[in-house]
Amino acid sequence: MERTLALIKPDATARNLHGAILARIQEAGLRVVALKTLRLSPEQARGFYHVHRERPFFEDLVRFMTEGPIVAMVLEADGAIARWRDLMGPTDAAKAPKGTIRGDFGTDIERNACHGSDAPETAAFEVGFFFSGLELSGL
Ligand code: UDP
Ligand code: MG
């Protein structure tokens, strides 16, 4: 069983889309192992996205990710990392196919409704960023 970190981003929570996104996750057979809502501080958002710190969009991304609450989840399934990224669709929501979460609920390349880890190593870092071992022993 593989685990991945999923975030529902502030654009989606502001539009009350987190229930619809959670339903898609569960319908796809991804098990929600842990779930919490929180609002990131700028320093926390910079830490989470540290791999992008040299990119021109970095500070805009930090502003976006701190503008409102997010939902953080750990999803578990065989192939959870790839399955969650398939369900999300490509980064640029303006180009993402209909039927994907980003295609249906996102706006553009920044405001794209959700996040998913891209590899086992990043999933391990990202799950640990949001959740303690104790929080992962529940559902
Ligand atoms: N992003 C952005 N401009 C870009 C590329 C990415 O604002 O040109 C934002 C977008 O919110 C994206 C996040 O930065 O989800 C992380 O980028 P990454 O390339 O890792 O895309 P993802 O893995 O989220 O599809
Ligand atoms: Mg990424």
Short mmCIF file of C-alpha atoms and ligand atoms in Angstrom, two decimals:
data_model
loop_
_atom_site.label_atom_id
_atom_site.label_comp_id
_atom_site.label_asym_id
_atom_site.label_seq_id
_atom_site.Cartn_x
_atom_site.Cartn_y
_atom_site.Cartn_z
CA MET A 1 0.00 0.00 0.00
CA GLU A 2 1.26 3.43 -0.97
CA ARG A 3 0.46 6.74 0.72
CA THR A 4 0.37 10.22 -0.76
CA LEU A 5 -0.34 13.72 0.51
CA ALA A 6 -3.34 15.55 -0.95
CA LEU A 7 -4.23 19.20 -0.34
CA ILE A 8 -7.42 21.01 -1.24
CA LYS A 9 -6.15 24.52 -1.90
CA PRO A 10 -7.65 27.86 -0.74
CA ASP A 11 -9.37 28.59 -4.08
CA ALA A 12 -11.41 25.40 -3.71
CA THR A 13 -12.26 25.73 0.00
CA ALA A 14 -13.36 29.36 -0.60
CA ARG A 15 -15.82 28.11 -3.23
CA ASN A 16 -17.08 25.35 -0.90
CA LEU A 17 -15.75 22.62 -3.24
CA HIS A 18 -13.99 20.47 -0.63
CA GLY A 19 -16.97 18.15 -0.19
CA ALA A 20 -17.21 17.50 -3.94
CA ILE A 21 -13.45 16.86 -4.15
CA LEU A 22 -13.53 14.50 -1.17
CA ALA A 23 -16.41 12.58 -2.81
CA ARG A 24 -14.32 12.09 -5.97
CA ILE A 25 -11.41 10.80 -3.89
CA GLN A 26 -13.59 8.26 -2.12
CA GLU A 27 -15.45 7.23 -5.32
CA ALA A 28 -12.05 6.53 -6.91
CA GLY A 29 -11.25 4.05 -4.15
CA LEU A 30 -8.54 6.09 -2.44
CA ARG A 31 -8.76 5.59 1.32
CA VAL A 32 -8.59 8.76 3.45
CA VAL A 33 -6.22 7.74 6.27
CA ALA A 34 -6.03 11.18 7.93
CA LEU A 35 -7.63 14.56 7.33
CA LYS A 36 -7.37 18.05 8.83
CA THR A 37 -8.17 21.65 7.98
CA LEU A 38 -5.71 24.44 8.67
CA ARG A 39 -4.43 27.76 7.39
CA LEU A 40 -0.74 27.92 6.48
CA SER A 41 1.50 30.79 7.58
CA PRO A 42 3.82 32.24 4.90
CA GLU A 43 6.83 30.51 6.50
CA GLN A 44 5.01 27.17 6.51
CA ALA A 45 4.00 27.57 2.85
CA ARG A 46 7.61 28.44 1.91
CA GLY A 47 8.78 25.32 3.75
CA PHE A 48 6.27 23.05 2.08
CA TYR A 49 7.16 24.36 -1.41
CA HIS A 50 10.91 24.77 -0.75
CA VAL A 51 11.81 22.84 -3.96
CA HIS A 52 10.26 25.74 -5.91
CA ARG A 53 12.03 28.53 -3.99
CA GLU A 54 14.07 29.70 -7.00
CA ARG A 55 11.10 29.74 -9.38
CA PRO A 56 9.61 33.10 -10.47
CA PHE A 57 6.13 32.10 -9.28
CA PHE A 58 7.27 31.20 -5.73
CA GLU A 59 6.09 34.25 -3.76
CA ASP A 60 2.79 34.39 -5.68
CA LEU A 61 2.29 30.72 -4.83
CA VAL A 62 3.00 31.43 -1.14
CA ARG A 63 0.46 34.29 -1.18
CA PHE A 64 -2.13 32.04 -2.81
CA MET A 65 -1.56 29.10 -0.45
CA THR A 66 -1.92 31.35 2.63
CA GLU A 67 -5.01 33.30 1.54
CA GLY A 68 -7.45 30.93 3.26
CA PRO A 69 -7.95 27.49 4.78
CA ILE A 70 -6.79 24.28 3.17
CA VAL A 71 -7.70 20.63 3.71
CA ALA A 72 -4.75 18.25 4.12
CA MET A 73 -5.24 14.51 3.68
CA VAL A 74 -3.23 11.32 3.51
CA LEU A 75 -4.60 8.97 0.83
CA GLU A 76 -3.78 5.27 0.71
CA ALA A 77 -4.11 2.74 -2.14
CA ASP A 78 -2.00 0.62 -4.44
CA GLY A 79 -0.42 3.24 -6.70
CA ALA A 80 -1.94 6.09 -4.67
CA ILE A 81 0.60 8.69 -5.87
CA ALA A 82 -0.11 8.21 -9.60
CA ARG A 83 -3.82 7.60 -9.09
CA TRP A 84 -4.31 10.84 -7.18
CA ARG A 85 -2.30 12.80 -9.77
CA ASP A 86 -4.42 11.29 -12.57
CA LEU A 87 -7.59 12.26 -10.74
CA MET A 88 -6.28 15.84 -10.26
CA GLY A 89 -5.22 16.33 -13.88
CA PRO A 90 -2.32 18.45 -15.17
CA THR A 91 -0.98 21.50 -13.29
CA ASP A 92 -2.51 24.13 -15.61
CA ALA A 93 -6.22 24.01 -14.78
CA ALA A 94 -6.98 26.08 -17.92
CA LYS A 95 -5.67 23.17 -20.00
CA ALA A 96 -6.74 20.27 -17.78
CA PRO A 97 -9.36 17.93 -19.31
CA LYS A 98 -12.96 18.05 -18.10
CA GLY A 99 -13.59 15.20 -15.71
CA THR A 100 -10.37 15.90 -13.81
CA ILE A 101 -10.57 17.87 -10.57
CA ARG A 102 -8.35 20.66 -11.89
CA GLY A 103 -10.25 20.73 -15.21
CA ASP A 104 -13.61 20.98 -13.46
CA PHE A 105 -12.77 23.08 -10.38
CA GLY A 106 -9.49 24.95 -11.05
CA THR A 107 -8.94 28.30 -12.77
CA ASP A 108 -5.39 28.57 -14.12
CA ILE A 109 -1.82 27.33 -13.65
CA GLU A 110 -1.64 28.75 -10.11
CA ARG A 111 -5.20 28.43 -8.79
CA ASN A 112 -5.64 24.74 -9.53
CA ALA A 113 -7.73 23.48 -6.59
CA CYS A 114 -5.50 20.70 -5.29
CA HIS A 115 -2.02 19.31 -4.66
CA GLY A 116 -0.59 15.80 -4.84
CA SER A 117 2.86 14.39 -4.10
CA ASP A 118 4.80 13.46 -7.24
CA ALA A 119 7.04 10.57 -6.03
CA PRO A 120 7.56 8.30 -2.99
CA GLU A 121 10.31 10.53 -1.54
CA THR A 122 8.25 13.71 -1.84
CA ALA A 123 5.21 11.88 -0.43
CA ALA A 124 7.23 10.86 2.65
CA PHE A 125 8.38 14.47 3.21
CA GLU A 126 4.94 15.96 2.55
CA VAL A 127 2.98 13.49 4.72
CA GLY A 128 5.44 14.15 7.57
CA PHE A 129 5.14 17.90 7.03
CA PHE A 130 1.43 17.85 7.88
CA PHE A 131 0.88 14.74 10.02
CA SER A 132 2.53 13.07 13.02
CA GLY A 133 2.83 9.31 13.36
CA LEU A 134 0.05 9.39 15.96
CA GLU A 135 -2.33 11.08 13.51
CA LEU A 136 -1.61 8.37 10.93
CA SER A 137 -2.71 5.51 13.15
CA GLY A 138 -6.42 6.38 13.05
CA LEU A 139 -8.90 5.72 10.21
N1 UDP B 1 2.48 27.01 -10.10
C1 UDP B 1 2.34 28.32 -10.52
N2 UDP B 1 2.91 28.67 -11.73
C2 UDP B 1 3.61 27.80 -12.51
C3 UDP B 1 3.75 26.48 -12.06
C4 UDP B 1 3.17 26.11 -10.86
O1 UDP B 1 1.73 29.13 -9.85
O2 UDP B 1 4.10 28.19 -13.59
C5 UDP B 1 1.89 26.60 -8.81
C6 UDP B 1 0.65 25.70 -8.94
O3 UDP B 1 -0.26 26.02 -7.89
C7 UDP B 1 1.25 24.33 -8.77
C8 UDP B 1 2.34 24.59 -7.72
O4 UDP B 1 2.84 25.87 -8.07
O5 UDP B 1 0.30 23.36 -8.35
C9 UDP B 1 3.46 23.58 -7.70
O6 UDP B 1 3.99 23.44 -9.00
P1 UDP B 1 4.34 22.03 -9.62
O7 UDP B 1 5.11 22.27 -10.87
O8 UDP B 1 4.95 21.16 -8.56
O9 UDP B 1 2.90 21.45 -10.06
P2 UDP B 1 2.00 20.28 -9.44
O10 UDP B 1 2.93 19.21 -8.92
O11 UDP B 1 1.17 20.90 -8.33
O12 UDP B 1 1.12 19.81 -10.57
MG MG B 2 4.54 19.35 -7.67
#
